[in-house]
Short mmCIF file of N, CA and C and ligand atoms in Angstrom, two decimals:
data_model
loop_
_atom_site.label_atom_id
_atom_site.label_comp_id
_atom_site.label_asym_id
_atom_site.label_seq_id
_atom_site.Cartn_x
_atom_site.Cartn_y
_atom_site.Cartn_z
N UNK A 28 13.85 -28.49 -15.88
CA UNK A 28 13.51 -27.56 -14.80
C UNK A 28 13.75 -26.11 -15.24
N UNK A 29 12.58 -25.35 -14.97
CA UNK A 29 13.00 -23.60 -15.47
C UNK A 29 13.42 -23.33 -13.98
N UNK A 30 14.80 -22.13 -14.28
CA UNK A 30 14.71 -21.38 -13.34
C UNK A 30 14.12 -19.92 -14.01
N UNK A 31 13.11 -19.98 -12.39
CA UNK A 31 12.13 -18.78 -12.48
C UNK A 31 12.71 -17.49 -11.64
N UNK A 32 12.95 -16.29 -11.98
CA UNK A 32 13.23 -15.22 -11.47
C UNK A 32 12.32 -14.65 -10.59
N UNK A 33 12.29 -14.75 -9.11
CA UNK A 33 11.56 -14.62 -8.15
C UNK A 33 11.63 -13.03 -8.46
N UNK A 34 10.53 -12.39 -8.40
CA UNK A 34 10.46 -11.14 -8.58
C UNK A 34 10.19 -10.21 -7.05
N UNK A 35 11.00 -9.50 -6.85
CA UNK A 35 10.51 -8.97 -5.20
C UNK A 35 9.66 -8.56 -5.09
N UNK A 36 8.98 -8.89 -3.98
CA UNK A 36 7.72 -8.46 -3.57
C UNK A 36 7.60 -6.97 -2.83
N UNK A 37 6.90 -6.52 -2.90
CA UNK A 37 6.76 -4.92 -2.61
C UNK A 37 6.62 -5.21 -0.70
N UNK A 38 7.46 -4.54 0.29
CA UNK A 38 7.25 -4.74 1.48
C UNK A 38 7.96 -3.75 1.78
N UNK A 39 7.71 -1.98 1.47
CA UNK A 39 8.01 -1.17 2.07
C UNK A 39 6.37 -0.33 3.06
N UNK A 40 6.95 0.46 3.83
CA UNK A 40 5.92 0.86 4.41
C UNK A 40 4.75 1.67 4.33
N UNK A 41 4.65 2.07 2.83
CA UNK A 41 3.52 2.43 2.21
C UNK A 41 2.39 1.03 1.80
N UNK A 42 3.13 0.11 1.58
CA UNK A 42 2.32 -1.22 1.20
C UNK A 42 2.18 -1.81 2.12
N UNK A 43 2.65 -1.76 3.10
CA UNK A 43 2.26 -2.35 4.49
C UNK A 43 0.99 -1.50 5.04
N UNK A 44 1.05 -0.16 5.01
CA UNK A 44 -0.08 0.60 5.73
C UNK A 44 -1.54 0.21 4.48
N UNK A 45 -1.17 0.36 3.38
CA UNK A 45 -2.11 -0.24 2.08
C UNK A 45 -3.17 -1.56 2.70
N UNK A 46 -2.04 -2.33 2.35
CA UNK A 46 -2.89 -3.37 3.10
C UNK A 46 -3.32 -3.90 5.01
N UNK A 47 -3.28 -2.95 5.63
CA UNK A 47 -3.77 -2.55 6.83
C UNK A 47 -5.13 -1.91 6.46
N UNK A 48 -5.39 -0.57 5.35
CA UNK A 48 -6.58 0.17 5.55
C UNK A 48 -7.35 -1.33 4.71
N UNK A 49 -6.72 -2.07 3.75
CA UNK A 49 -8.05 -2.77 3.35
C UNK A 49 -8.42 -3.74 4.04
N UNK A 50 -7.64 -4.26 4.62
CA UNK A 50 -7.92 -5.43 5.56
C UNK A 50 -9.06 -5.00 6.66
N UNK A 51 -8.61 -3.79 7.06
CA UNK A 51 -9.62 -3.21 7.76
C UNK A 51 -11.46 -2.55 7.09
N UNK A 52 -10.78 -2.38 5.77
CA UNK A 52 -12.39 -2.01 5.37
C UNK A 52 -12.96 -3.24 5.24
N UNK A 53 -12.27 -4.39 4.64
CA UNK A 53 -13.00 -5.94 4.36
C UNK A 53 -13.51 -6.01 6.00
N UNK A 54 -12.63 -6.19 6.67
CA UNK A 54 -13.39 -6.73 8.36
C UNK A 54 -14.42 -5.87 8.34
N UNK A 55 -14.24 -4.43 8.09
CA UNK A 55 -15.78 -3.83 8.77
C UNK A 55 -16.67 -4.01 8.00
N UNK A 56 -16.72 -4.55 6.73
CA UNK A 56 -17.45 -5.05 5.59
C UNK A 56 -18.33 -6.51 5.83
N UNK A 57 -17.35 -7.26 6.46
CA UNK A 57 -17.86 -8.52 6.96
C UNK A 57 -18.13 -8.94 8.15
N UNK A 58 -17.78 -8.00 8.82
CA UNK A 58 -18.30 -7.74 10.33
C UNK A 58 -20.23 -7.60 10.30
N UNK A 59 -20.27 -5.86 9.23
CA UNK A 59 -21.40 -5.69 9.35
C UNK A 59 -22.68 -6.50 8.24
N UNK A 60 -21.75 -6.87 7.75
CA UNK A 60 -22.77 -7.21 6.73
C UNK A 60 -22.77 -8.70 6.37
N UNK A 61 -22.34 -9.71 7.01
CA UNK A 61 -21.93 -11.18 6.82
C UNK A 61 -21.98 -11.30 8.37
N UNK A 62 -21.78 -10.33 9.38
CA UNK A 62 -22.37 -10.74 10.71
C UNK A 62 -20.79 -12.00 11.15
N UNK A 63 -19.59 -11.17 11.01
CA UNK A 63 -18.41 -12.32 11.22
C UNK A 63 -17.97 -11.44 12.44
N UNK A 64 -17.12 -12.11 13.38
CA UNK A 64 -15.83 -11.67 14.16
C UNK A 64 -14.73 -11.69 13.19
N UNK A 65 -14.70 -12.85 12.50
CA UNK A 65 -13.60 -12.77 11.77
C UNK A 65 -13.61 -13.08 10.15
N UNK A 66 -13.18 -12.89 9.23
CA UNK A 66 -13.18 -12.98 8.02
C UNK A 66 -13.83 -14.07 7.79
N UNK A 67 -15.00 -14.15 6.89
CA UNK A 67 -16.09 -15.29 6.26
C UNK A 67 -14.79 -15.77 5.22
N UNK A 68 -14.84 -17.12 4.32
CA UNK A 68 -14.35 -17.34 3.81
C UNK A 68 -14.07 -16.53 2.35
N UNK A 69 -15.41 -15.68 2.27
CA UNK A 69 -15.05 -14.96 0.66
C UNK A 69 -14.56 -13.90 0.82
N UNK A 70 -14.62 -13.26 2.48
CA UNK A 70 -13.65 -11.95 2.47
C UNK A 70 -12.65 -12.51 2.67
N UNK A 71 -11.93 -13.58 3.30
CA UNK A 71 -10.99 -13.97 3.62
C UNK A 71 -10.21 -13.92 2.48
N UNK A 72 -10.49 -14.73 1.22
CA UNK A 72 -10.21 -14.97 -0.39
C UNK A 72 -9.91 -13.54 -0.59
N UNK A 73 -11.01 -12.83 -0.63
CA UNK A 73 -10.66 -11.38 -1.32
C UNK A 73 -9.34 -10.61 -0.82
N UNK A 74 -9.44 -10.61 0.56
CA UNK A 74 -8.48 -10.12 1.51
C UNK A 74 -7.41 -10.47 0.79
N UNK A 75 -6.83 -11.67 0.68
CA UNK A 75 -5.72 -12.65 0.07
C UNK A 75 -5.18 -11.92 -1.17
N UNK A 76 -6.35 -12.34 -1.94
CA UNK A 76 -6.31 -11.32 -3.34
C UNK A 76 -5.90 -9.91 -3.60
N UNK A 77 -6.31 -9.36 -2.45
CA UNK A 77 -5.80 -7.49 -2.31
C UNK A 77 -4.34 -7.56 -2.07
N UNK A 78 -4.19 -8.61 -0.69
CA UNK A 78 -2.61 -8.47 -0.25
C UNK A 78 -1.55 -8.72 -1.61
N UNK A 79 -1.74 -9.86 -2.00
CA UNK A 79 -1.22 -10.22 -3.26
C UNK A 79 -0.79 -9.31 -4.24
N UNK A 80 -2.53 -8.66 -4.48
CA UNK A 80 -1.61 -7.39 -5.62
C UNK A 80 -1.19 -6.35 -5.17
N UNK A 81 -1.44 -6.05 -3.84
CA UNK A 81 -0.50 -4.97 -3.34
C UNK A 81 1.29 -5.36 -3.60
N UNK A 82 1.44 -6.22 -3.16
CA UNK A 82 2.92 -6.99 -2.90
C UNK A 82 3.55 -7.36 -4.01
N UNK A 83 2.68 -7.15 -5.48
CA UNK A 83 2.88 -7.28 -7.11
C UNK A 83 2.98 -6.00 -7.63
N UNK A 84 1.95 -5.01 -6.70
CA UNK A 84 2.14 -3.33 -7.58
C UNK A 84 3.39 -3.04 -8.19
N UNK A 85 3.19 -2.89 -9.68
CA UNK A 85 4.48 -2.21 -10.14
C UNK A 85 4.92 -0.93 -9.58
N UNK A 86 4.10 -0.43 -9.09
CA UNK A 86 4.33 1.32 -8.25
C UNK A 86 5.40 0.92 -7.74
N UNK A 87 5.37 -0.38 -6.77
CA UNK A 87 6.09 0.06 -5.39
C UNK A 87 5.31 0.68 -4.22
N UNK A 88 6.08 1.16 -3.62
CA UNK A 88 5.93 2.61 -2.56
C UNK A 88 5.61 3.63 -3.26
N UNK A 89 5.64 4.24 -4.98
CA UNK A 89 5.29 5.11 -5.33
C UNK A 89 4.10 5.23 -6.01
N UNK A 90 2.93 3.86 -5.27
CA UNK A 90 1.48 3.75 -5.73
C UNK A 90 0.71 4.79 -5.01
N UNK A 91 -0.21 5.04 -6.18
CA UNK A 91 -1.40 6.05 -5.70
C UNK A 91 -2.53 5.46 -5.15
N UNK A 92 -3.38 5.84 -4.28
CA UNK A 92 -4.89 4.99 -4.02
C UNK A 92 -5.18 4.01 -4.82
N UNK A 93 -5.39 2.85 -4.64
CA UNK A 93 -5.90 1.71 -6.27
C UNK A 93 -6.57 2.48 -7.02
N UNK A 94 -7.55 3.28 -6.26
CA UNK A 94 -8.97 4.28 -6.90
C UNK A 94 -8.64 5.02 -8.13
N UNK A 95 -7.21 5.50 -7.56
CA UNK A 95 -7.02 6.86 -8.81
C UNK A 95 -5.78 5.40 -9.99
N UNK A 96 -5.44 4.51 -9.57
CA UNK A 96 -4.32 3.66 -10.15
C UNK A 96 -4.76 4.05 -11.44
N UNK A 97 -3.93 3.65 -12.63
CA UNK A 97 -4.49 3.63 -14.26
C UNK A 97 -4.34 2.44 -14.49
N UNK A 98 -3.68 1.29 -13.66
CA UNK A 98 -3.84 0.24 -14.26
C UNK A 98 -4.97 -0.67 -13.64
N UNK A 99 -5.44 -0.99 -12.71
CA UNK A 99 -6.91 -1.35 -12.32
C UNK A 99 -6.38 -2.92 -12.54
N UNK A 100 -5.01 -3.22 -11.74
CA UNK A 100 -4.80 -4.82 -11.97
C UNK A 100 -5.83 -5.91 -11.27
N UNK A 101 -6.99 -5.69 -10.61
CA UNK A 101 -7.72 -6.33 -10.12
C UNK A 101 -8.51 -6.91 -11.60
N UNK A 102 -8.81 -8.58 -11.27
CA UNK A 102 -9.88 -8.95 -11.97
C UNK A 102 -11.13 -8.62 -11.73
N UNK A 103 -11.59 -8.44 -13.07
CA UNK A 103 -13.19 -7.84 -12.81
C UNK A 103 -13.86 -8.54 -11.85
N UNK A 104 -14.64 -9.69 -11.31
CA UNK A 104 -14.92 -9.70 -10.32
C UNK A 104 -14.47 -9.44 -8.92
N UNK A 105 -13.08 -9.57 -8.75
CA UNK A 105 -12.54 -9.23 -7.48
C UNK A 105 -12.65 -7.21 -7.35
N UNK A 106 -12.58 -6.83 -8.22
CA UNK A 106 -13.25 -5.40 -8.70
C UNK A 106 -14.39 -5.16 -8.02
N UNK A 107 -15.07 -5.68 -8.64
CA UNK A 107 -16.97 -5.20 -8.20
C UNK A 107 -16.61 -5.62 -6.85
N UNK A 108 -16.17 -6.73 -6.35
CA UNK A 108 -16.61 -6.93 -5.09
C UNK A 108 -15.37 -5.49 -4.14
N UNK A 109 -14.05 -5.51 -4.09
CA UNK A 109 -13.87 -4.55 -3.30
C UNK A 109 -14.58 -3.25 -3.67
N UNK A 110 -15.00 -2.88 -4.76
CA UNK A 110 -15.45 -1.48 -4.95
C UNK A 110 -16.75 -1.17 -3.90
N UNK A 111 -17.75 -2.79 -4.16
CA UNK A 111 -18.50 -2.49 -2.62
C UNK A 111 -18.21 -2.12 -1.64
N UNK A 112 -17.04 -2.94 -1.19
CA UNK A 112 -16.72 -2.81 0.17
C UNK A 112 -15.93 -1.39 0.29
N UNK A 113 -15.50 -1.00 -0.58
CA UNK A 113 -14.78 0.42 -0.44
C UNK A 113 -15.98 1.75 -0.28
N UNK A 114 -17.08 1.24 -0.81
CA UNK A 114 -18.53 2.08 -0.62
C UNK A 114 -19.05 2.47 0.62
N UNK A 115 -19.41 0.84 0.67
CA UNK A 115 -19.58 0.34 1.98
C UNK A 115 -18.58 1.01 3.66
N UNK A 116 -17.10 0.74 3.57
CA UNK A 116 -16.42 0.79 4.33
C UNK A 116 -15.88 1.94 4.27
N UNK A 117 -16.12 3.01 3.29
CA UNK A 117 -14.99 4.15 3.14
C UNK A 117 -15.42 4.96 4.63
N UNK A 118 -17.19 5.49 4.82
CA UNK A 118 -17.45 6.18 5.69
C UNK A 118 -17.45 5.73 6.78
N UNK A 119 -17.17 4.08 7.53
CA UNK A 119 -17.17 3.93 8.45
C UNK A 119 -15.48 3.86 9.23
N UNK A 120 -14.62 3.56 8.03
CA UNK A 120 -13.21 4.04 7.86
C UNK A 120 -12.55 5.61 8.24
N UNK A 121 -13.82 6.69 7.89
CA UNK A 121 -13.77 8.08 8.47
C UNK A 121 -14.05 7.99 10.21
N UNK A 122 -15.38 7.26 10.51
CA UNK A 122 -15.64 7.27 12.40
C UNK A 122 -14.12 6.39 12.86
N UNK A 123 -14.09 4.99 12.22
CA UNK A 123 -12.84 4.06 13.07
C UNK A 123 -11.28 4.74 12.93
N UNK A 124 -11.21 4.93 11.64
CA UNK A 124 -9.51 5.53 11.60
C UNK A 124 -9.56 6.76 10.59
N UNK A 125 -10.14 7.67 11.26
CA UNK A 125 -10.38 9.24 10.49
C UNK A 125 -8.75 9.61 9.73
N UNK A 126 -7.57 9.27 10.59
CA UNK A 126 -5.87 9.24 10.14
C UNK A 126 -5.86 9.51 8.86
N UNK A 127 -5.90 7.59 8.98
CA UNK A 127 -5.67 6.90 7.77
C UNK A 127 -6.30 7.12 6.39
N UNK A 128 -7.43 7.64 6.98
CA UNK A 128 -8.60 7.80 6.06
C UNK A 128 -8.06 9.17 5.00
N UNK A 129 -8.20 10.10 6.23
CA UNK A 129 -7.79 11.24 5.34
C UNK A 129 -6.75 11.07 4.39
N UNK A 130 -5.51 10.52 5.15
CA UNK A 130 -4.59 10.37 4.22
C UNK A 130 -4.53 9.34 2.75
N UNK A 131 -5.37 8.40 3.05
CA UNK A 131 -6.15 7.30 1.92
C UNK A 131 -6.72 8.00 0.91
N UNK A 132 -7.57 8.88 1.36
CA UNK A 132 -8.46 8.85 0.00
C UNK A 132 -9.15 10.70 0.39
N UNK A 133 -9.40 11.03 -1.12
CA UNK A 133 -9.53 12.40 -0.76
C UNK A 133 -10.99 12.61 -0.83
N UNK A 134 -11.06 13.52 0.57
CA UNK A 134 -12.35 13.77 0.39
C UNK A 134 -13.52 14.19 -0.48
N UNK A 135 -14.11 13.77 -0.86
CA UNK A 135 -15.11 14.32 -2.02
C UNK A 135 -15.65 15.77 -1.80
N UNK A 136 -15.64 16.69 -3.41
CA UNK A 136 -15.64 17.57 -2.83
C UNK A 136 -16.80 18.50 -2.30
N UNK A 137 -18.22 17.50 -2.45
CA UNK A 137 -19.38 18.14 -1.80
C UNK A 137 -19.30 18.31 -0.32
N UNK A 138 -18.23 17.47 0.23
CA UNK A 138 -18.36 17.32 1.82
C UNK A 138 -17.23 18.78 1.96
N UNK A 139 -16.60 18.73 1.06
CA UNK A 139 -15.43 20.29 1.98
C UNK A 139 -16.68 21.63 1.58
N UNK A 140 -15.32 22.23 2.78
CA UNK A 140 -16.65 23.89 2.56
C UNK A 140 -16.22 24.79 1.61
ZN1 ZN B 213 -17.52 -11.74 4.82
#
């Protein structure tokens, strides 16, 4: 039998709000575009997959947007697929939770004056 060194999982309140904005871009992702109330089974998976490596980030609480991250711990397909949904969901993330948003991710800078 190995004993395995349970490694702590990240559950301060930067990674808690983390995985709130994605959970929320996947729903409005699969809301509009898979036509769900509630998570289809492959956002559901993905969802899973985000929480996971949030709760693995070596950051911690001192992670940056995944966007700007340098390490890009997502597997390439689980990649392509949130990068859609982050396409997809970023501007409707500005109408539902303008907050969060701002504070998420910086505005691009053709949109400032
Ligand atoms: Zn879906």
């Amino acid at each position: 039998m190995t004993i395995k060194v349970k490694r702590q999982l990240n559950d301060g309140p930067n990674i808690r709000r983390e995985k709130e904005i994605v959970s929320k871009m996947i729903y409005i992702y699969c809301k509009k575009k898979h036509n769900q109330k509630v998570f289809c089974e492959e956002c559901q998976d993905l969802n899973d997959y985000a929480w996971k490596r949030l709760s693995l980030c070596p950051f911690g609480e001192e992670k940056a947007a995944c966007a700007k991250c340098s390490i890009h711990c997502y597997k390439q397909d689980y990649r392509e697929r949130i990068k859609i949904i982050m396409r997809f969901s970023g501007p409707w993330m500005l109408l539902y939770h303008p907050i969060e948003s701002i504070r998420h991710f910086r505005i691009p800078g053709k949109l400032r004056k």
